[in-house]
CSV table of C-alpha atoms in Angstrom, one decimal:
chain,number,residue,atom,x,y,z
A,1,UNK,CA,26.7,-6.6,10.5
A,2,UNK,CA,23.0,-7.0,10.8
A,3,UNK,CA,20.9,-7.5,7.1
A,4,UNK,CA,17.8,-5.6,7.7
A,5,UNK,CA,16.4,-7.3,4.6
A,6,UNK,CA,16.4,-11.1,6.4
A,7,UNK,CA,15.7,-9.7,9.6
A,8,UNK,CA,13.2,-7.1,8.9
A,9,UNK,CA,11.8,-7.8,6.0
A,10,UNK,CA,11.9,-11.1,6.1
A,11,UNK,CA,7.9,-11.9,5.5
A,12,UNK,CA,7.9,-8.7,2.3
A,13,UNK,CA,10.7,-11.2,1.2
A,14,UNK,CA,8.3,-13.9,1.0
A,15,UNK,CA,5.7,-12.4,-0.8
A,16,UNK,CA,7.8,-10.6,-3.4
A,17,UNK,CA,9.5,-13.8,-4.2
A,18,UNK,CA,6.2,-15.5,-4.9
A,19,UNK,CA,5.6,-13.0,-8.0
A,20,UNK,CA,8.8,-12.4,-8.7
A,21,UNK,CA,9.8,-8.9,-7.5
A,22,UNK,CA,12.4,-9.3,-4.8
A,23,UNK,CA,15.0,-7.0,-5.9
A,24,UNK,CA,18.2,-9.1,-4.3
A,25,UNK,CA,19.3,-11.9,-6.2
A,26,UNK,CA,17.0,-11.9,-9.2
A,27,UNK,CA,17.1,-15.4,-11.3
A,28,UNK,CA,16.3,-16.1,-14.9
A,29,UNK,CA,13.6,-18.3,-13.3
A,30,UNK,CA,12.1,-15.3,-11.2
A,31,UNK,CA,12.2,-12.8,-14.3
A,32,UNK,CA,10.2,-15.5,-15.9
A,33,UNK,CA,7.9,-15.9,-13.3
A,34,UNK,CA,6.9,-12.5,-13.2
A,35,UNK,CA,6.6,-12.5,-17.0
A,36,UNK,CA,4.6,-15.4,-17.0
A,37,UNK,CA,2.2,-13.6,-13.9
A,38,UNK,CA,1.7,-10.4,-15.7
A,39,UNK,CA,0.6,-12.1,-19.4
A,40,UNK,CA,-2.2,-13.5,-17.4
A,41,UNK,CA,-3.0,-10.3,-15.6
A,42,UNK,CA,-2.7,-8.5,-18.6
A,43,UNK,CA,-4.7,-10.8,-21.2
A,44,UNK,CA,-7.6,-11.6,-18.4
A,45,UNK,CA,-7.7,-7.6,-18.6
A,46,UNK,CA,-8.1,-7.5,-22.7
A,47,UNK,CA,-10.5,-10.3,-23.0
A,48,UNK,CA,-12.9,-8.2,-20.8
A,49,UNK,CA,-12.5,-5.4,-23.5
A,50,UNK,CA,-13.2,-7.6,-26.4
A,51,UNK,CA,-16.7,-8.3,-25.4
A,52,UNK,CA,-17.4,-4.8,-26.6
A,53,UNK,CA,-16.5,-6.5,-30.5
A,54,UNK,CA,-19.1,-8.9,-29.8
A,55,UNK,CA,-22.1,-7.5,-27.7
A,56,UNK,CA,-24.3,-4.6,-28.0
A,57,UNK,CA,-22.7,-1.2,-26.3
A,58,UNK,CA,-25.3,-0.2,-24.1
A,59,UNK,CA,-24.7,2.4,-21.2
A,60,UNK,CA,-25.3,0.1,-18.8
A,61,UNK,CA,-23.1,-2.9,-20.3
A,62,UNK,CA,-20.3,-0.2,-20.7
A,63,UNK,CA,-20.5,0.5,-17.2
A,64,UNK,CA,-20.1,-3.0,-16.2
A,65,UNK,CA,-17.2,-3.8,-18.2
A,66,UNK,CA,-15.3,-0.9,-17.5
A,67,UNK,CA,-16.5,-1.4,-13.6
A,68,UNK,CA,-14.4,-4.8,-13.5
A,69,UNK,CA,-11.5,-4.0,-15.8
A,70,UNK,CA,-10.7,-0.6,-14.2
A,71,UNK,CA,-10.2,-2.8,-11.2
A,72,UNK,CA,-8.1,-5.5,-12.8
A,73,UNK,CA,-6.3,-2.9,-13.8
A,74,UNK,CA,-5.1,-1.5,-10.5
A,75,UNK,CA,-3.5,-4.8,-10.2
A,76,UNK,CA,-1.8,-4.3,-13.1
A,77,UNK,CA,-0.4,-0.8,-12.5
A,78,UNK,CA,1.3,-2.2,-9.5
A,79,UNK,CA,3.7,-4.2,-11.7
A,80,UNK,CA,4.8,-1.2,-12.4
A,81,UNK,CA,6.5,-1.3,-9.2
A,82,UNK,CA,8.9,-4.0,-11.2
A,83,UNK,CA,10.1,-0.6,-13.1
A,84,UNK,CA,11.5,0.9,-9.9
A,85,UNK,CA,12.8,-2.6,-8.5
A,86,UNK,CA,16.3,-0.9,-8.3
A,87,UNK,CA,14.9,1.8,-6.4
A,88,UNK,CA,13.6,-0.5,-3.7
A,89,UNK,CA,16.9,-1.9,-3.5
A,90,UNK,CA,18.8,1.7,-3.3
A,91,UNK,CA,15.9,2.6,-0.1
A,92,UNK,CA,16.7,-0.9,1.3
A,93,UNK,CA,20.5,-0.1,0.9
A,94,UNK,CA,20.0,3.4,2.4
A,95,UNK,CA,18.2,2.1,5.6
A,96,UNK,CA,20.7,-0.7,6.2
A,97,UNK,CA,23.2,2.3,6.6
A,98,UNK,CA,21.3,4.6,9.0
A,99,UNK,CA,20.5,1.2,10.7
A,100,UNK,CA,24.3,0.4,10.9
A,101,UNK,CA,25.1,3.8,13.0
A,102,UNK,CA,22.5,2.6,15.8
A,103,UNK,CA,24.1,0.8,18.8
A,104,UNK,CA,21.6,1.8,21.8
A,105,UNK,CA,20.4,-0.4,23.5
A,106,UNK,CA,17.0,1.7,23.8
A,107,UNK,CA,17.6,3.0,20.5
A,108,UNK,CA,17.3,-1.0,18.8
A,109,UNK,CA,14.4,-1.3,21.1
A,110,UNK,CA,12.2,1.4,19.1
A,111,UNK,CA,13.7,-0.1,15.7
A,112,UNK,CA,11.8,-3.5,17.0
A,113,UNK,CA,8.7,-1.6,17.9
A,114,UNK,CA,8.2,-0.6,14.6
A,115,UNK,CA,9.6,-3.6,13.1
A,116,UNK,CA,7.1,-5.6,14.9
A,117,UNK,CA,4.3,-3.4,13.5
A,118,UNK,CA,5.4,-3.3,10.2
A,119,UNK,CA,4.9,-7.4,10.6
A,120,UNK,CA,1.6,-6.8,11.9
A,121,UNK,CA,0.5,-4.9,9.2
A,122,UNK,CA,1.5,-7.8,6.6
A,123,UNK,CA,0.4,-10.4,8.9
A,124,UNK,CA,-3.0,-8.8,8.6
A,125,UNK,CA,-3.4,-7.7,5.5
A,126,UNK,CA,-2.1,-11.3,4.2
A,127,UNK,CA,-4.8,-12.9,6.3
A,128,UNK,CA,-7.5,-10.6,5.0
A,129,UNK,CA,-6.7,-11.2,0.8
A,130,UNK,CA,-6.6,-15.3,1.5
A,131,UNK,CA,-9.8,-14.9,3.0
A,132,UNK,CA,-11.2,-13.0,0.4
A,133,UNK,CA,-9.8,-14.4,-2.0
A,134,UNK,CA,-11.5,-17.9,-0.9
A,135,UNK,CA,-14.4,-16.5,-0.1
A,136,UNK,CA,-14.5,-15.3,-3.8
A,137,UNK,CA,-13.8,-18.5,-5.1
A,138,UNK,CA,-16.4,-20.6,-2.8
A,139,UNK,CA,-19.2,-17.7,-4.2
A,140,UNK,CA,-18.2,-18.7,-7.7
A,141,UNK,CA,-18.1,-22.6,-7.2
A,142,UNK,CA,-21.4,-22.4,-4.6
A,143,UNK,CA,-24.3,-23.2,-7.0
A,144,UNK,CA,-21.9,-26.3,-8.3
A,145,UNK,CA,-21.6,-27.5,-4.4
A,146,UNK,CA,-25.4,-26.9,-4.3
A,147,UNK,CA,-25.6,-29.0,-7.3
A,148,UNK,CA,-23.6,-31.9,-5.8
A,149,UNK,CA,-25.6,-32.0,-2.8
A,150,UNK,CA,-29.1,-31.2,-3.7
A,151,UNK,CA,-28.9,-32.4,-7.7
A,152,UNK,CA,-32.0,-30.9,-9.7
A,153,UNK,CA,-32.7,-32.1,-13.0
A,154,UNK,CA,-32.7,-29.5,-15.1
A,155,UNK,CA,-28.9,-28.5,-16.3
A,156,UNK,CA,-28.1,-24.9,-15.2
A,157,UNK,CA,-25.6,-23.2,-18.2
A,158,UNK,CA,-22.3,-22.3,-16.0
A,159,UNK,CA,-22.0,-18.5,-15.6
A,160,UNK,CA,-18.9,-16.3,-15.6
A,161,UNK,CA,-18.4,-13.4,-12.6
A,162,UNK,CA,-16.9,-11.4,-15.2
A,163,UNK,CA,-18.1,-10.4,-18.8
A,164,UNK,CA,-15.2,-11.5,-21.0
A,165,UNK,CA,-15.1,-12.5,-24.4
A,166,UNK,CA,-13.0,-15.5,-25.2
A,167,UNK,CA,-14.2,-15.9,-29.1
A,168,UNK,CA,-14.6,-19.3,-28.4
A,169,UNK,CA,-17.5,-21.7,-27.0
A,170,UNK,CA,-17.8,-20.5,-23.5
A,171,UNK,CA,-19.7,-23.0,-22.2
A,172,UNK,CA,-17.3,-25.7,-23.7
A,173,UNK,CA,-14.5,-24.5,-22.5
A,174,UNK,CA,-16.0,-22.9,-18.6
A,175,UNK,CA,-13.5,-24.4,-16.6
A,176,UNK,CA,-10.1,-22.7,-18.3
A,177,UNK,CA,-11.6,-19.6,-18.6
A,178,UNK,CA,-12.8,-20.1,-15.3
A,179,UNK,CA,-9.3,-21.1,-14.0
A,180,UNK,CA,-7.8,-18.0,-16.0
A,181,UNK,CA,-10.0,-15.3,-14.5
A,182,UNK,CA,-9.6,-16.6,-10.8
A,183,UNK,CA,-5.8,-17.2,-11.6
A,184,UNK,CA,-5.7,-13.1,-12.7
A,185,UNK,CA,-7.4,-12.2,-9.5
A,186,UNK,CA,-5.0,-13.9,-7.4
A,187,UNK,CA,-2.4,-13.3,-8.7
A,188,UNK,CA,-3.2,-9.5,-9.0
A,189,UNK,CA,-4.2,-9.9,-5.4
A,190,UNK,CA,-0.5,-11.7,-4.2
A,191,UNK,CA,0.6,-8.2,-5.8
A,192,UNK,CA,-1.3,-5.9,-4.6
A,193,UNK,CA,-0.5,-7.3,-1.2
A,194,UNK,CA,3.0,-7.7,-1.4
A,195,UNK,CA,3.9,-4.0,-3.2
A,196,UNK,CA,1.6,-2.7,-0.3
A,197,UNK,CA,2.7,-4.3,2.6
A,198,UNK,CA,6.7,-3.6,1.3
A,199,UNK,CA,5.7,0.0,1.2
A,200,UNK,CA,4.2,0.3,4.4
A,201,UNK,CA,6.5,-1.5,6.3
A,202,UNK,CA,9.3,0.7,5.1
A,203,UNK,CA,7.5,4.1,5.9
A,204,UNK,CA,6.8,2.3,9.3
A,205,UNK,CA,10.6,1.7,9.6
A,206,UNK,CA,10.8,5.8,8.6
A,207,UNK,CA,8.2,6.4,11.4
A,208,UNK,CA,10.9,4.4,13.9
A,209,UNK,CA,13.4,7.0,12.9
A,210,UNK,CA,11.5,9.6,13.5
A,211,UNK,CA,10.7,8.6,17.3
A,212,UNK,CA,14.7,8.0,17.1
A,213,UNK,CA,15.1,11.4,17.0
A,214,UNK,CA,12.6,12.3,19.6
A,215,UNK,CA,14.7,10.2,22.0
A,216,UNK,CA,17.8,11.5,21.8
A,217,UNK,CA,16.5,15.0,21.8
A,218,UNK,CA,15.0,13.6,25.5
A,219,UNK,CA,17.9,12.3,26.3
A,220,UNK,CA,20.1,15.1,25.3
A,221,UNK,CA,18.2,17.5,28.2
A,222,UNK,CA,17.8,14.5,30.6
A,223,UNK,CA,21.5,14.6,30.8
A,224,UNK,CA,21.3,18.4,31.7
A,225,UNK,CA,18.3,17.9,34.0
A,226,UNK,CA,19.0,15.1,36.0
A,227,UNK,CA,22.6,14.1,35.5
A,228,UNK,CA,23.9,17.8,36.2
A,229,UNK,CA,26.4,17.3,33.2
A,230,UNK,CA,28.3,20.4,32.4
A,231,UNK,CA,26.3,22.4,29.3
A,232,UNK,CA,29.6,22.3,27.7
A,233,UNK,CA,30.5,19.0,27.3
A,234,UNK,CA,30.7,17.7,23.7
A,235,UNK,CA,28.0,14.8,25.2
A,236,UNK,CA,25.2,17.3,24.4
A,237,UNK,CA,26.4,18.6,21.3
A,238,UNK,CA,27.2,15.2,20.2
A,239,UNK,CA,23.1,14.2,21.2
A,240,UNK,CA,21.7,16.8,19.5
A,241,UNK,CA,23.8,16.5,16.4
A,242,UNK,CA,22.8,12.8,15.9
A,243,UNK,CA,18.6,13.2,17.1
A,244,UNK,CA,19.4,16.4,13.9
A,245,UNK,CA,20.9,13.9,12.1
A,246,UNK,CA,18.5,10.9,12.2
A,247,UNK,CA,15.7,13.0,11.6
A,248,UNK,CA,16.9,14.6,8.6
A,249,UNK,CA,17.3,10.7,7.2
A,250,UNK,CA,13.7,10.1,8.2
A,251,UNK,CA,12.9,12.7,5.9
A,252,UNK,CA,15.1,12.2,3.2
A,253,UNK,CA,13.8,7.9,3.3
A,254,UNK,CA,10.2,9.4,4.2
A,255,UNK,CA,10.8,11.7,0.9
A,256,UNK,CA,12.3,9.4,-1.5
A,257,UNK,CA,10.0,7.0,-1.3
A,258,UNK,CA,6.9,8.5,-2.0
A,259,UNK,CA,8.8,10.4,-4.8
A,260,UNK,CA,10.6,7.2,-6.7
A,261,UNK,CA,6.8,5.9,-7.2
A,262,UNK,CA,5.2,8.6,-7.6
A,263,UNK,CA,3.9,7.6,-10.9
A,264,UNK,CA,2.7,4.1,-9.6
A,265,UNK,CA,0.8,6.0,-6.8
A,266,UNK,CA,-1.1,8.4,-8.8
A,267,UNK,CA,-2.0,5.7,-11.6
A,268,UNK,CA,-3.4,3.9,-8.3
A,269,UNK,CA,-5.2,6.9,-7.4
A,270,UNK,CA,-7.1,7.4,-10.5
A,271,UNK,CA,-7.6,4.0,-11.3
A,272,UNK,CA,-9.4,3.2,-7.7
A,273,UNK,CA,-11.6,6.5,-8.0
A,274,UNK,CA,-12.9,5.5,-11.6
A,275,UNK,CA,-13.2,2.0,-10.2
A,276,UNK,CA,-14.8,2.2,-6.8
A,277,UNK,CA,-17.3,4.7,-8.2
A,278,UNK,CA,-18.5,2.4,-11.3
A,279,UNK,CA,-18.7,-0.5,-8.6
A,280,UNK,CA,-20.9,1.4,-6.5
A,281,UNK,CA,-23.5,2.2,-9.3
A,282,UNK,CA,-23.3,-1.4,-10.1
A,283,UNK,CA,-24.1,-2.1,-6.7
A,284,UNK,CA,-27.1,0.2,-7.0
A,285,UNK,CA,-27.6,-1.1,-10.3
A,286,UNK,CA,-28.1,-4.6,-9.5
A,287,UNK,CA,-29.8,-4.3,-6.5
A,288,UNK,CA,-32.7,-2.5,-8.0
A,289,UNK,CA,-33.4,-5.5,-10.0
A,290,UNK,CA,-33.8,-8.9,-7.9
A,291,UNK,CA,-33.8,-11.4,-10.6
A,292,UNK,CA,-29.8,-10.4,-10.6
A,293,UNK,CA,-28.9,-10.2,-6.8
A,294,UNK,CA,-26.3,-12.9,-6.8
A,295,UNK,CA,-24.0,-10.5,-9.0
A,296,UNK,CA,-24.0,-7.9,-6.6
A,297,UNK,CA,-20.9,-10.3,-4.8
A,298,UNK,CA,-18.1,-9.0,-7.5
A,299,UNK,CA,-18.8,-5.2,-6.7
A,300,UNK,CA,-19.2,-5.6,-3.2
A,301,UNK,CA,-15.8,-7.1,-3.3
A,302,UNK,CA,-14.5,-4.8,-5.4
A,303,UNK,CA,-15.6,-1.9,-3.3
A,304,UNK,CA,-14.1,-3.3,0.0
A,305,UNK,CA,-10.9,-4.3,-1.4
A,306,UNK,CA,-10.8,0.1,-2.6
A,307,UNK,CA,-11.4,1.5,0.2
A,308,UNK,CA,-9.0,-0.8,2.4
A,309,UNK,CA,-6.3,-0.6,0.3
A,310,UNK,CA,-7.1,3.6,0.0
A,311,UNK,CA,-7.5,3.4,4.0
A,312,UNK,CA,-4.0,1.6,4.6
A,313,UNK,CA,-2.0,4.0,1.9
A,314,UNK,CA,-3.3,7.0,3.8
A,315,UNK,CA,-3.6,6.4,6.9
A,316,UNK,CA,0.3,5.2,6.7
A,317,UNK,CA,1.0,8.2,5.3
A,318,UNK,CA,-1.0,10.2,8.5
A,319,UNK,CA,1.5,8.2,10.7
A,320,UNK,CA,4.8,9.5,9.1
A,321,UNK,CA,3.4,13.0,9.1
A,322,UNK,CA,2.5,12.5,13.1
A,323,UNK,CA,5.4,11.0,13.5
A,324,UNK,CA,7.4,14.1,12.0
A,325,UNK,CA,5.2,16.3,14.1
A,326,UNK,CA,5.9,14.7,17.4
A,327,UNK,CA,9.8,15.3,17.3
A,328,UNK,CA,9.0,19.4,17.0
A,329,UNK,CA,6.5,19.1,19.5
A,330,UNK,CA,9.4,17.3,21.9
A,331,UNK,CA,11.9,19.9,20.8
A,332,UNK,CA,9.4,22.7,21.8
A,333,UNK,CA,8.1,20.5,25.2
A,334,UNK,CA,11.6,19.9,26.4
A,335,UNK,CA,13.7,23.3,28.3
A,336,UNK,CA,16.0,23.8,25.6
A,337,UNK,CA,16.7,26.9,26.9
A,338,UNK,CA,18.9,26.2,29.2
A,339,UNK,CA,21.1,24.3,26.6
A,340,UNK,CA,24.3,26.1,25.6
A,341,UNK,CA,24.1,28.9,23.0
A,342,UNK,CA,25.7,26.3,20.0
A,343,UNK,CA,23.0,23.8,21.4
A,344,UNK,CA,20.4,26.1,20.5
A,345,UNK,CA,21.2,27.1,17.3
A,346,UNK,CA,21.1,23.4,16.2
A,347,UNK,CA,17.4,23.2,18.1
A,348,UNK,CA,16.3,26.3,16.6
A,349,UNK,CA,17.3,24.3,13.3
A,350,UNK,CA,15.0,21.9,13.9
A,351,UNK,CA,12.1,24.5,15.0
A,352,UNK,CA,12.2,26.4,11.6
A,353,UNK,CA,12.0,23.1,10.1
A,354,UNK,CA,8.7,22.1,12.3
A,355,UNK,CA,7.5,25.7,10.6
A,356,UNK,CA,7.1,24.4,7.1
A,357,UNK,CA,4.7,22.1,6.1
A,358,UNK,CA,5.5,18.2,6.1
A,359,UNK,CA,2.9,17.5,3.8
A,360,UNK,CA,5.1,17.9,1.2
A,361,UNK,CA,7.2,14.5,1.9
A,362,UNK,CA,3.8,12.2,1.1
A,363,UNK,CA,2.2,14.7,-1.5
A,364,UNK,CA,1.6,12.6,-4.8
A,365,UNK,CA,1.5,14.2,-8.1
A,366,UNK,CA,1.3,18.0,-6.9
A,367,UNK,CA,-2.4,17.5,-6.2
A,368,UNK,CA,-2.9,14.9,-3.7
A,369,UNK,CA,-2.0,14.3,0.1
A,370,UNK,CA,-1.0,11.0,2.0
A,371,UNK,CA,-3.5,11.3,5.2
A,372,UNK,CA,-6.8,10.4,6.4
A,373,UNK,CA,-8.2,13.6,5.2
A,374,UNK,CA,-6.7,12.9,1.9
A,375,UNK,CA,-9.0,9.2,2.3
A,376,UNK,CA,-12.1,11.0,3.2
A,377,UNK,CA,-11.0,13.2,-0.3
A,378,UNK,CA,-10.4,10.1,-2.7
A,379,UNK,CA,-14.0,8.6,-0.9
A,380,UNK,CA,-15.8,11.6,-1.4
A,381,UNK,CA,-14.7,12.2,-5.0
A,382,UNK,CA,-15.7,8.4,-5.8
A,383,UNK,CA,-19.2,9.2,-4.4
A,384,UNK,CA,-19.5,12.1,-6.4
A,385,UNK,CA,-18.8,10.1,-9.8
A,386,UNK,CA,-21.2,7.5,-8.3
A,387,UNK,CA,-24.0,10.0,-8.0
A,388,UNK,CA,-23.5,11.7,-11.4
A,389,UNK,CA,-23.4,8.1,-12.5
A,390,UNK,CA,-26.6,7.6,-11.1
A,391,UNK,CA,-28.4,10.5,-12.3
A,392,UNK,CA,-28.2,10.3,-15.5
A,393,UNK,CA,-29.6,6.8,-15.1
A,394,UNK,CA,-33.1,7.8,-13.6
């Protein structure tokens, strides 16, 4: 029997087992890992709020605290995906079963397609954190390299990206603060990346299920069509039952999913409007004054790594609604009609289903939905904050 776990999710494996969230096989050592990940996470986000015991609480010096912790804290709201661990294992489990019942050939062929993307997806969004990551790193160390190459005499007093307040000598003790900081953001960034990319490639398996079902209900007329195969041989009925019965797994996977983290997905929510919208009036901020340019880098980076993450959540959560959409709009294109009157029934079934609203199935918290209009939304609210933000600046 095939392990979709080593064979599909072999790369999500990876990652997960780097921070210490794979839910097979969980060791003392990986608990501690993750332990040991999250107390950095989690103290690199309180040392940030502890500058407001030492400095003077100015509107704009709120804004640019809360601008980088509100973002360090979207890291941190994806451990709780370490709550529902079991629950990935109980969707894994669940998937490996409706895998099990597949043996067509052409069948195991769409299961690949979407495996492959699924891969694709990771691949990509891998590439694109280590990049940034480095890139973020090189911006921090790049007056130091400029230092090496072109030494100056006068001493230049090292500089944090990040307000933090370590009630001790800063300057003394630069490098492990330094080290902690960039530690925080990569590892929040190793989770972000792995949580995301487990979630997406298991609605993308969901959106293989769903094409499943389109097939056989294809398949089930072609054999009417084409073949000239009696209408009432149990062939058909047999067909239909199993594209019926694929899709409503699809749904139930599709469903569960976005339902067992719910909570996760709407802290996410909140957390990246509030943040993308005080990074983009720092952006503004620090733009209007050119003595501070070089700190426009942080927000910048802040703001891309929002949106993308907002874009890939929704628009993965567009494809299993299109997905669902395309097996009614088979089930209406193909002539089943001429399908016995039992046939029908178990069509029609399908048809009132295609009446009501998917939506449901990727709706988080009652309020918002998984799609790219639902992008545009979370964009357009962030903007909004920004500009009231802004006004009562000028």
């Amino acid at each position: 029997m095939m392990c979709i776990s080593a064979q599909y999710f072999h790369l999500n494996r990876i990652l997960l087992l780097i921070i210490g969230l794979w839910p097979y096989q969980q060791s003392k050592l990986d608990r501690l890992r993750f332990i040991f990940f999250l107390g950095i996470l989690t103290t690199a986000i309180l040392f940030q709020f502890t500058t407001f015991f030492s400095s003077k609480c100015t509107a704009n010096f709120i804004v640019k605290v809360l601008s980088n912790a509100c973002f360090f804290n979207i890291y941190d709201t994806l451990y709780l995906f370490a709550i529902n661990i079991k629950t990935v294992k109980d969707l894994l489990t669940q998937l490996q079963y409706v895998y099990d019942e597949i043996k067509d050939e052409c069948e195991n062929a769409i299961v690949e397609k979407y495996n492959s993307n699924a891969k694709r997806y990771t691949k990509a969004l891998t590439a694109v954190s280590i990049c940034g990551t480095s890139a973020l790193i090189i911006a921090q160390l790049w007056s130091n390299i400029i230092d090496v190459i072109l030494p100056i005499n006068i001493s230049q007093p090292h500089r944090l990206p990040i307000m933090t307040e370590y009630f001790v000598d800063q300057e003394k003790y630069y490098i492990l603060i330094f080290l902690h900081l960039n530690a925080a953001f990569c590892i929040g960034v190793a989770g972000m990346v792995s949580v995301g990319t487990m979630l997406i490639a298991y609605l993308e398996h969901t959106c293989g299920l769903f094409q499943i079902s389109s097939y056989r209900i294809k398949r089930a007329m072609r054999l009417i069509i084409l073949q000239n195969i009696n209408p009432k041989n149990d062939i058909l009925l047999e067909e239909i039952k199993y594209a019926v019965h694929i899709h409503r797994q699809a749904m139930k996977l599709s469903k569960a999913t976005v339902s067992k983290f719910e909570a996760m997905l709407f802290c996410l929510i909140t957390t990246g409007i509030i943040s993308l919208s005080l990074n983009l009036f720092q952006i503004f901020r620090i733009a209007s004054i050119e003595d501070n340019i070089n700190e426009i880098i942080i927000p910048c980076i802040f703001v891309f790594n929002s949106i993308l993450y907002m874009f890939c959540a929704n628009y993965v959560g567009q494809n299993v609604t299109d997905y669902n959409n395309h097996v009614f709009d088979t089930v209406y294109n193909v002539q089943w009609y001429i399908a016995p009157l039992h046939i029908q029934k178990l069509i029609l079934f399908l048809l009132q289903r295609g009446t009501k609203a998917f939506d449901n199935l990727v709706i988080i918290g009652g309020l918002f939905v998984g799609s790219l209009e639902g992008f545009a939304t979370l964009v357009s609210a962030s903007i909004s904050y920004f500009a009231f933000l802004y006004s009562t600046r000028q």
